Amino acid sequence: MAAESSAAAGMRKAPSMEWRWVSAGEEEDDELEGRGAGGPAAVGAAGRGGSFESESEEDNGEYEDEDEEQREARQRLIRTVPTVDWFDVEGNEVSGAQPLEDPEEFDFGRTVFLALQTLAVVFGDIGISPLYTFDVMFNKYPILEEEDVLGALSLVLYTLILMPLVKYVLVVLWANDDGEGGIFAMYSLICRNAKVSLIPNQVQAPPEKRMSSFRLKLPTDELERSIKVKEKLESSLMMKKLLLGLVLFGTAMFISNGVITPAMSVLSAVSGLKVGIPKASQDVVVMISIALLIVLYSLQRYATSKIGFIVGPCLLIWFCCLGGIGICNLSRYGSGAFKAFNPLYIFYYFGRNPFQAWLSLAGCLLCATGSEAIFSNLCHFPVRFVQFMFVLLVLPCLVLAYLGQAAFLIASEKTPEHIFFASIPGNAFWPVFLLANLAALIASRTMTIAIFQCLKQSISLGCFPRLKIVHTSRKFMAKIYIPVVNWFLLASCLGFILLFRSTSDVGNAYAIAELGVMIMATVYVTLIMLLIWETNIIKVISFLITFLSLELIFFSSALSSVGDGGWALLVFASGLVMIMFIWNYGTKLKYDSELKQKLSRDLMRKLGPNLGTMRAPGLGLVYSEIVTGVPAIFGHFLTALPAIHSIIVFVCVRNVPVPAVPQSERFLFQRVCTRGYHMFRCIARYGYKDKKQEHHNTFERLLIEGLEKFIQREAVELSLQSEDDVDSDEEPSTPGQIITAPNGSMYSLDAPLLVDFTPSVDTIPETPSCSTPQDPGLDYTQNLELELAFIKQAKESGAVYLIDNPIVKARKDSWFFKKLIINYFFAFLRNNCRRAIVSMSIPHSNLLQVRLTSYV
């Protein structure tokens, strides 16, 4: 019965992200086996990381005539799930919390609200591109004839179609990780499907909704190719390092993009003042831009929640304004701009002046700025909804805006300095100017929110120092605010404006940042196509060659302007890459060192229930970032302290992706060693709106209540299991002392610490006289009451918090750069970032903090 219960538990926990593939001839046999008694056990083995060896042994006779190559090919068609610590998995699941996505029937009000929110969060950046695209392009390629305008317009139109529409909206959006977009989301998705992660302590199982099915697939060429790609990635350390390096570089370029976007957007919008007031100088434009950015970042915390509801309608008016101005210009200056839909004008454009046309490509790409923000800000908006909004509203308005500007340029005798503002009809200039500045601020806000999301993902994956994250909404998890990053972005943005002062120089840096992110996205989506989606190889090659070649051509044009402003962005991105590399490198060395030094179960068994020392009444809470095993710091406490507490709880604080965790589900417990040791592992779970700085008395009370409920539930389960095993042929020699739990672990009912403990009369009620010593339930009842009374006594004796704050240093024989990175740079970052442990108001008399030096 124990084995069957364990198998059943494994079947419930089997994740669906890992698949098992069988040939067509074996499928029917597997279905029959699944219905029989052996089915659950097989699935349970899969759920626990089994390799289906028993099934292979049964089929040996059938495949005796196979050669070695065929046998290897058939064996590669069986994929088994990795070994998963289900206690760690359950630490991320909260059944009592509200789901993040609540599917509902169609509601017009909710649809309109989602549409406005999508505009506000997703499309703000790309909607501001008509302000500066033609200005930057024609700064490199002067207009001489109508064909020059049509060629530039044709380039812009097909760039809009290929980059934002085809690549991002139709393809990349589907590469999200449970609704989260961005380069780190794609890396996380790949790491969940292949063991390529170099990030410590990031074995994360899929949510419960993905654990309910066990899918079967027939072998195909795409499937075989996916297996080969996975094997290649998992077996090559170089590939793992390359993937991590690419994601760090892409993240640095994306953050740099988020710094350039406000500078470019606001500076371009305010520059329209020189059209309305010709005497306005560039210094006035710069000062106004700086003032607007200071106001924007000062209100950023409120802009994510309280002011956010007005952003959607403003952007809706802005997109309608873009389309209206375009239609007005087409009606005034003629419809000759529609000829640019003929791609031959692109060849004419390059044929007239190839070198200058190549230089103008960097400016052309600015029409697609914000494409990565569409993906990064996806958050929990439905993909289909974002696609419909782009195709039905955003893209048509952008196309009309560029067509109108081109019609104005064709009709103009000379090229104006600020094309968009010069093309506005006279009576509508000042309203459009104000609306353009508001839209520029919204675009800056959009990129800032995207950076917050990106950094949140990188922090959770251990690739960026821990920072304070404030959630500004209880309904939408994506609405976050990071104070330190917000002010850092403001300072960096103001620095770029003061350094360059013109939109042309800022535009050169803007193109480099945008292209760096686009290239990384192309590489990762291609890998996802091969590994996860199992796309046809022709489609994969077509996608890779088409977009990577285009992006490299654009990138070469952008790099030609490094001396004009791109150098500052490359220096800025290099600094970010170094920070992320140092933090990831140091964190991994620290985590590996802790894993190697953690105490083994054999050592705990040798020490015995008394742990080789005195056990004094009291509750010891040992904080550790390690979820499994006994941390090494506990061994230091055993040797350094004259006595250890009678009850030890290893506490690991974990943030789960829900607004609030119910108090009844705050703590998750598991025994460490057998029952007589009175040692437990606990995961304290907090939602992103839960108050983590709670008073230590409240924390202790909730923890002890959870521990008592765990012990009571465990006793009931063991009692039921014992009743099921009464008729078993194999009974333990001492049924009253040794119990086999449903998960196969052996539990001892002997409690050495309770031998000399005599509970008071009011603590444990008298045993009914009708009970007999032969009653198996009596032992459980007595032991349960004794342990609960023991916990009560430990609670009355008080709790002590044992916290480890290690110092990480490189070994003396390490190479010079390792010492420099670990001893200075990583130490500086670690000392100035937030602690992973929850900070509570713990009195000094109840706190024991140890700073051990760990050499890596």
PDB file of N, CA, C and O in Angstrom, residues 137 140-141 155 346 349-365 515 549-562:
ATOM      1  N   MET A 137      16.630  60.087 -40.553  1.00  0.00           N
ATOM      2  CA  MET A 137      16.964  59.515 -41.859  1.00  0.00           C
ATOM      3  C   MET A 137      17.520  60.569 -42.805  1.00  0.00           C
ATOM      4  O   MET A 137      18.581  60.389 -43.415  1.00  0.00           O
ATOM      5  N   LYS A 140      21.066  62.063 -42.713  1.00  0.00           N
ATOM      6  CA  LYS A 140      22.148  61.331 -43.379  1.00  0.00           C
ATOM      7  C   LYS A 140      21.985  61.311 -44.901  1.00  0.00           C
ATOM      8  O   LYS A 140      22.957  61.138 -45.636  1.00  0.00           O
ATOM      9  N   TYR A 141      20.750  61.466 -45.370  1.00  0.00           N
ATOM     10  CA  TYR A 141      20.461  61.337 -46.804  1.00  0.00           C
ATOM     11  C   TYR A 141      19.604  62.543 -47.213  1.00  0.00           C
ATOM     12  O   TYR A 141      18.388  62.535 -47.044  1.00  0.00           O
ATOM     13  N   LEU A 155      11.132  52.158 -47.447  1.00  0.00           N
ATOM     14  CA  LEU A 155      11.950  51.498 -46.428  1.00  0.00           C
ATOM     15  C   LEU A 155      11.226  51.471 -45.085  1.00  0.00           C
ATOM     16  O   LEU A 155      11.193  50.446 -44.389  1.00  0.00           O
ATOM     17  N   ILE A 346      12.798  51.088 -53.103  1.00  0.00           N
ATOM     18  CA  ILE A 346      13.930  50.845 -52.199  1.00  0.00           C
ATOM     19  C   ILE A 346      15.212  50.677 -53.005  1.00  0.00           C
ATOM     20  O   ILE A 346      16.278  51.211 -52.648  1.00  0.00           O
ATOM     21  N   TYR A 349      16.268  53.955 -54.298  1.00  0.00           N
ATOM     22  CA  TYR A 349      16.821  54.734 -53.187  1.00  0.00           C
ATOM     23  C   TYR A 349      18.292  54.410 -52.973  1.00  0.00           C
ATOM     24  O   TYR A 349      19.128  55.304 -52.811  1.00  0.00           O
ATOM     25  N   PHE A 350      18.634  53.121 -52.997  1.00  0.00           N
ATOM     26  CA  PHE A 350      20.028  52.720 -52.826  1.00  0.00           C
ATOM     27  C   PHE A 350      20.838  52.952 -54.084  1.00  0.00           C
ATOM     28  O   PHE A 350      22.047  53.172 -54.025  1.00  0.00           O
ATOM     29  N   GLY A 351      20.196  52.876 -55.236  1.00  0.00           N
ATOM     30  CA  GLY A 351      20.930  53.076 -56.488  1.00  0.00           C
ATOM     31  C   GLY A 351      21.389  54.499 -56.684  1.00  0.00           C
ATOM     32  O   GLY A 351      22.455  54.733 -57.276  1.00  0.00           O
ATOM     33  N   ARG A 352      20.646  55.471 -56.182  1.00  0.00           N
ATOM     34  CA  ARG A 352      21.003  56.871 -56.391  1.00  0.00           C
ATOM     35  C   ARG A 352      22.210  57.267 -55.548  1.00  0.00           C
ATOM     36  O   ARG A 352      23.074  58.002 -56.018  1.00  0.00           O
ATOM     37  N   ASN A 353      22.279  56.790 -54.321  1.00  0.00           N
ATOM     38  CA  ASN A 353      23.408  57.143 -53.454  1.00  0.00           C
ATOM     39  C   ASN A 353      23.592  56.021 -52.433  1.00  0.00           C
ATOM     40  O   ASN A 353      23.084  56.099 -51.300  1.00  0.00           O
ATOM     41  N   PRO A 354      24.300  54.957 -52.799  1.00  0.00           N
ATOM     42  CA  PRO A 354      24.363  53.756 -51.937  1.00  0.00           C
ATOM     43  C   PRO A 354      24.925  54.031 -50.546  1.00  0.00           C
ATOM     44  O   PRO A 354      24.391  53.545 -49.555  1.00  0.00           O
ATOM     45  N   PHE A 355      26.001  54.798 -50.462  1.00  0.00           N
ATOM     46  CA  PHE A 355      26.644  54.984 -49.161  1.00  0.00           C
ATOM     47  C   PHE A 355      25.746  55.762 -48.200  1.00  0.00           C
ATOM     48  O   PHE A 355      25.563  55.388 -47.039  1.00  0.00           O
ATOM     49  N   GLN A 356      25.177  56.857 -48.663  1.00  0.00           N
ATOM     50  CA  GLN A 356      24.304  57.641 -47.795  1.00  0.00           C
ATOM     51  C   GLN A 356      23.019  56.881 -47.461  1.00  0.00           C
ATOM     52  O   GLN A 356      22.470  57.024 -46.366  1.00  0.00           O
ATOM     53  N   ALA A 357      22.532  56.076 -48.404  1.00  0.00           N
ATOM     54  CA  ALA A 357      21.352  55.254 -48.125  1.00  0.00           C
ATOM     55  C   ALA A 357      21.657  54.236 -47.028  1.00  0.00           C
ATOM     56  O   ALA A 357      20.819  53.977 -46.146  1.00  0.00           O
ATOM     57  N   TRP A 358      22.856  53.670 -47.073  1.00  0.00           N
ATOM     58  CA  TRP A 358      23.259  52.714 -46.035  1.00  0.00           C
ATOM     59  C   TRP A 358      23.362  53.413 -44.672  1.00  0.00           C
ATOM     60  O   TRP A 358      22.939  52.872 -43.651  1.00  0.00           O
ATOM     61  N   LEU A 359      23.897  54.640 -44.656  1.00  0.00           N
ATOM     62  CA  LEU A 359      23.992  55.376 -43.396  1.00  0.00           C
ATOM     63  C   LEU A 359      22.616  55.697 -42.824  1.00  0.00           C
ATOM     64  O   LEU A 359      22.435  55.749 -41.606  1.00  0.00           O
ATOM     65  N   SER A 360      21.624  55.916 -43.707  1.00  0.00           N
ATOM     66  CA  SER A 360      20.291  56.294 -43.236  1.00  0.00           C
ATOM     67  C   SER A 360      19.491  55.118 -42.701  1.00  0.00           C
ATOM     68  O   SER A 360      18.404  55.306 -42.150  1.00  0.00           O
ATOM     69  N   LEU A 361      20.015  53.894 -42.836  1.00  0.00           N
ATOM     70  CA  LEU A 361      19.276  52.722 -42.345  1.00  0.00           C
ATOM     71  C   LEU A 361      19.086  52.767 -40.832  1.00  0.00           C
ATOM     72  O   LEU A 361      18.071  52.298 -40.308  1.00  0.00           O
ATOM     73  N   ALA A 362      20.075  53.301 -40.115  1.00  0.00           N
ATOM     74  CA  ALA A 362      19.936  53.400 -38.654  1.00  0.00           C
ATOM     75  C   ALA A 362      18.750  54.273 -38.290  1.00  0.00           C
ATOM     76  O   ALA A 362      17.993  53.970 -37.352  1.00  0.00           O
ATOM     77  N   GLY A 363      18.550  55.364 -39.030  1.00  0.00           N
ATOM     78  CA  GLY A 363      17.391  56.204 -38.778  1.00  0.00           C
ATOM     79  C   GLY A 363      16.092  55.539 -39.175  1.00  0.00           C
ATOM     80  O   GLY A 363      15.054  55.731 -38.522  1.00  0.00           O
ATOM     81  N   CYS A 364      16.138  54.732 -40.239  1.00  0.00           N
ATOM     82  CA  CYS A 364      14.939  54.014 -40.674  1.00  0.00           C
ATOM     83  C   CYS A 364      14.446  53.057 -39.599  1.00  0.00           C
ATOM     84  O   CYS A 364      13.240  52.911 -39.384  1.00  0.00           O
ATOM     85  N   LEU A 365      15.378  52.418 -38.902  1.00  0.00           N
ATOM     86  CA  LEU A 365      14.966  51.451 -37.890  1.00  0.00           C
ATOM     87  C   LEU A 365      14.218  52.106 -36.737  1.00  0.00           C
ATOM     88  O   LEU A 365      13.482  51.439 -36.011  1.00  0.00           O
ATOM     89  N   LEU A 515      18.716  47.640 -31.847  1.00  0.00           N
ATOM     90  CA  LEU A 515      19.178  46.514 -32.668  1.00  0.00           C
ATOM     91  C   LEU A 515      19.843  45.439 -31.816  1.00  0.00           C
ATOM     92  O   LEU A 515      19.717  44.251 -32.115  1.00  0.00           O
ATOM     93  N   SER A 549      19.712  38.597 -40.947  1.00  0.00           N
ATOM     94  CA  SER A 549      20.435  39.337 -41.991  1.00  0.00           C
ATOM     95  C   SER A 549      20.006  40.800 -42.024  1.00  0.00           C
ATOM     96  O   SER A 549      20.846  41.714 -42.131  1.00  0.00           O
ATOM     97  N   LEU A 550      18.695  41.052 -41.937  1.00  0.00           N
ATOM     98  CA  LEU A 550      18.222  42.437 -41.926  1.00  0.00           C
ATOM     99  C   LEU A 550      18.759  43.205 -40.729  1.00  0.00           C
ATOM    100  O   LEU A 550      19.225  44.347 -40.845  1.00  0.00           O
ATOM    101  N   GLU A 551      18.720  42.569 -39.560  1.00  0.00           N
ATOM    102  CA  GLU A 551      19.171  43.252 -38.355  1.00  0.00           C
ATOM    103  C   GLU A 551      20.673  43.508 -38.367  1.00  0.00           C
ATOM    104  O   GLU A 551      21.133  44.549 -37.879  1.00  0.00           O
ATOM    105  N   LEU A 552      21.433  42.598 -38.934  1.00  0.00           N
ATOM    106  CA  LEU A 552      22.878  42.815 -39.033  1.00  0.00           C
ATOM    107  C   LEU A 552      23.193  43.955 -39.993  1.00  0.00           C
ATOM    108  O   LEU A 552      24.135  44.736 -39.765  1.00  0.00           O
ATOM    109  N   ILE A 553      22.428  44.076 -41.077  1.00  0.00           N
ATOM    110  CA  ILE A 553      22.629  45.197 -42.000  1.00  0.00           C
ATOM    111  C   ILE A 553      22.311  46.513 -41.312  1.00  0.00           C
ATOM    112  O   ILE A 553      23.072  47.488 -41.393  1.00  0.00           O
ATOM    113  N   PHE A 554      21.179  46.553 -40.608  1.00  0.00           N
ATOM    114  CA  PHE A 554      20.840  47.754 -39.848  1.00  0.00           C
ATOM    115  C   PHE A 554      21.904  48.054 -38.793  1.00  0.00           C
ATOM    116  O   PHE A 554      22.261  49.217 -38.560  1.00  0.00           O
ATOM    117  N   PHE A 555      22.390  46.996 -38.141  1.00  0.00           N
ATOM    118  CA  PHE A 555      23.365  47.177 -37.068  1.00  0.00           C
ATOM    119  C   PHE A 555      24.680  47.739 -37.601  1.00  0.00           C
ATOM    120  O   PHE A 555      25.321  48.565 -36.947  1.00  0.00           O
ATOM    121  N   SER A 556      25.084  47.284 -38.772  1.00  0.00           N
ATOM    122  CA  SER A 556      26.319  47.820 -39.374  1.00  0.00           C
ATOM    123  C   SER A 556      26.180  49.311 -39.649  1.00  0.00           C
ATOM    124  O   SER A 556      27.133  50.085 -39.466  1.00  0.00           O
ATOM    125  N   SER A 557      24.989  49.725 -40.082  1.00  0.00           N
ATOM    126  CA  SER A 557      24.760  51.155 -40.305  1.00  0.00           C
ATOM    127  C   SER A 557      24.801  51.927 -38.992  1.00  0.00           C
ATOM    128  O   SER A 557      25.381  53.031 -38.926  1.00  0.00           O
ATOM    129  N   ALA A 558      24.219  51.359 -37.947  1.00  0.00           N
ATOM    130  CA  ALA A 558      24.222  52.051 -36.655  1.00  0.00           C
ATOM    131  C   ALA A 558      25.628  52.154 -36.081  1.00  0.00           C
ATOM    132  O   ALA A 558      25.996  53.174 -35.477  1.00  0.00           O
ATOM    133  N   LEU A 559      26.441  51.113 -36.279  1.00  0.00           N
ATOM    134  CA  LEU A 559      27.800  51.134 -35.737  1.00  0.00           C
ATOM    135  C   LEU A 559      28.670  52.169 -36.435  1.00  0.00           C
ATOM    136  O   LEU A 559      29.678  52.618 -35.871  1.00  0.00           O
ATOM    137  N   SER A 560      28.309  52.531 -37.654  1.00  0.00           N
ATOM    138  CA  SER A 560      29.088  53.554 -38.357  1.00  0.00           C
ATOM    139  C   SER A 560      28.997  54.912 -37.678  1.00  0.00           C
ATOM    140  O   SER A 560      29.810  55.796 -37.941  1.00  0.00           O
ATOM    141  N   SER A 561      27.994  55.072 -36.809  1.00  0.00           N
ATOM    142  CA  SER A 561      27.809  56.349 -36.108  1.00  0.00           C
ATOM    143  C   SER A 561      28.225  56.264 -34.650  1.00  0.00           C
ATOM    144  O   SER A 561      27.755  57.057 -33.821  1.00  0.00           O
ATOM    145  N   VAL A 562      29.087  55.303 -34.318  1.00  0.00           N
ATOM    146  CA  VAL A 562      29.525  55.155 -32.932  1.00  0.00           C
ATOM    147  C   VAL A 562      30.199  56.428 -32.437  1.00  0.00           C
ATOM    148  O   VAL A 562      29.995  56.880 -31.305  1.00  0.00           O
TER     149      VAL A 562
END
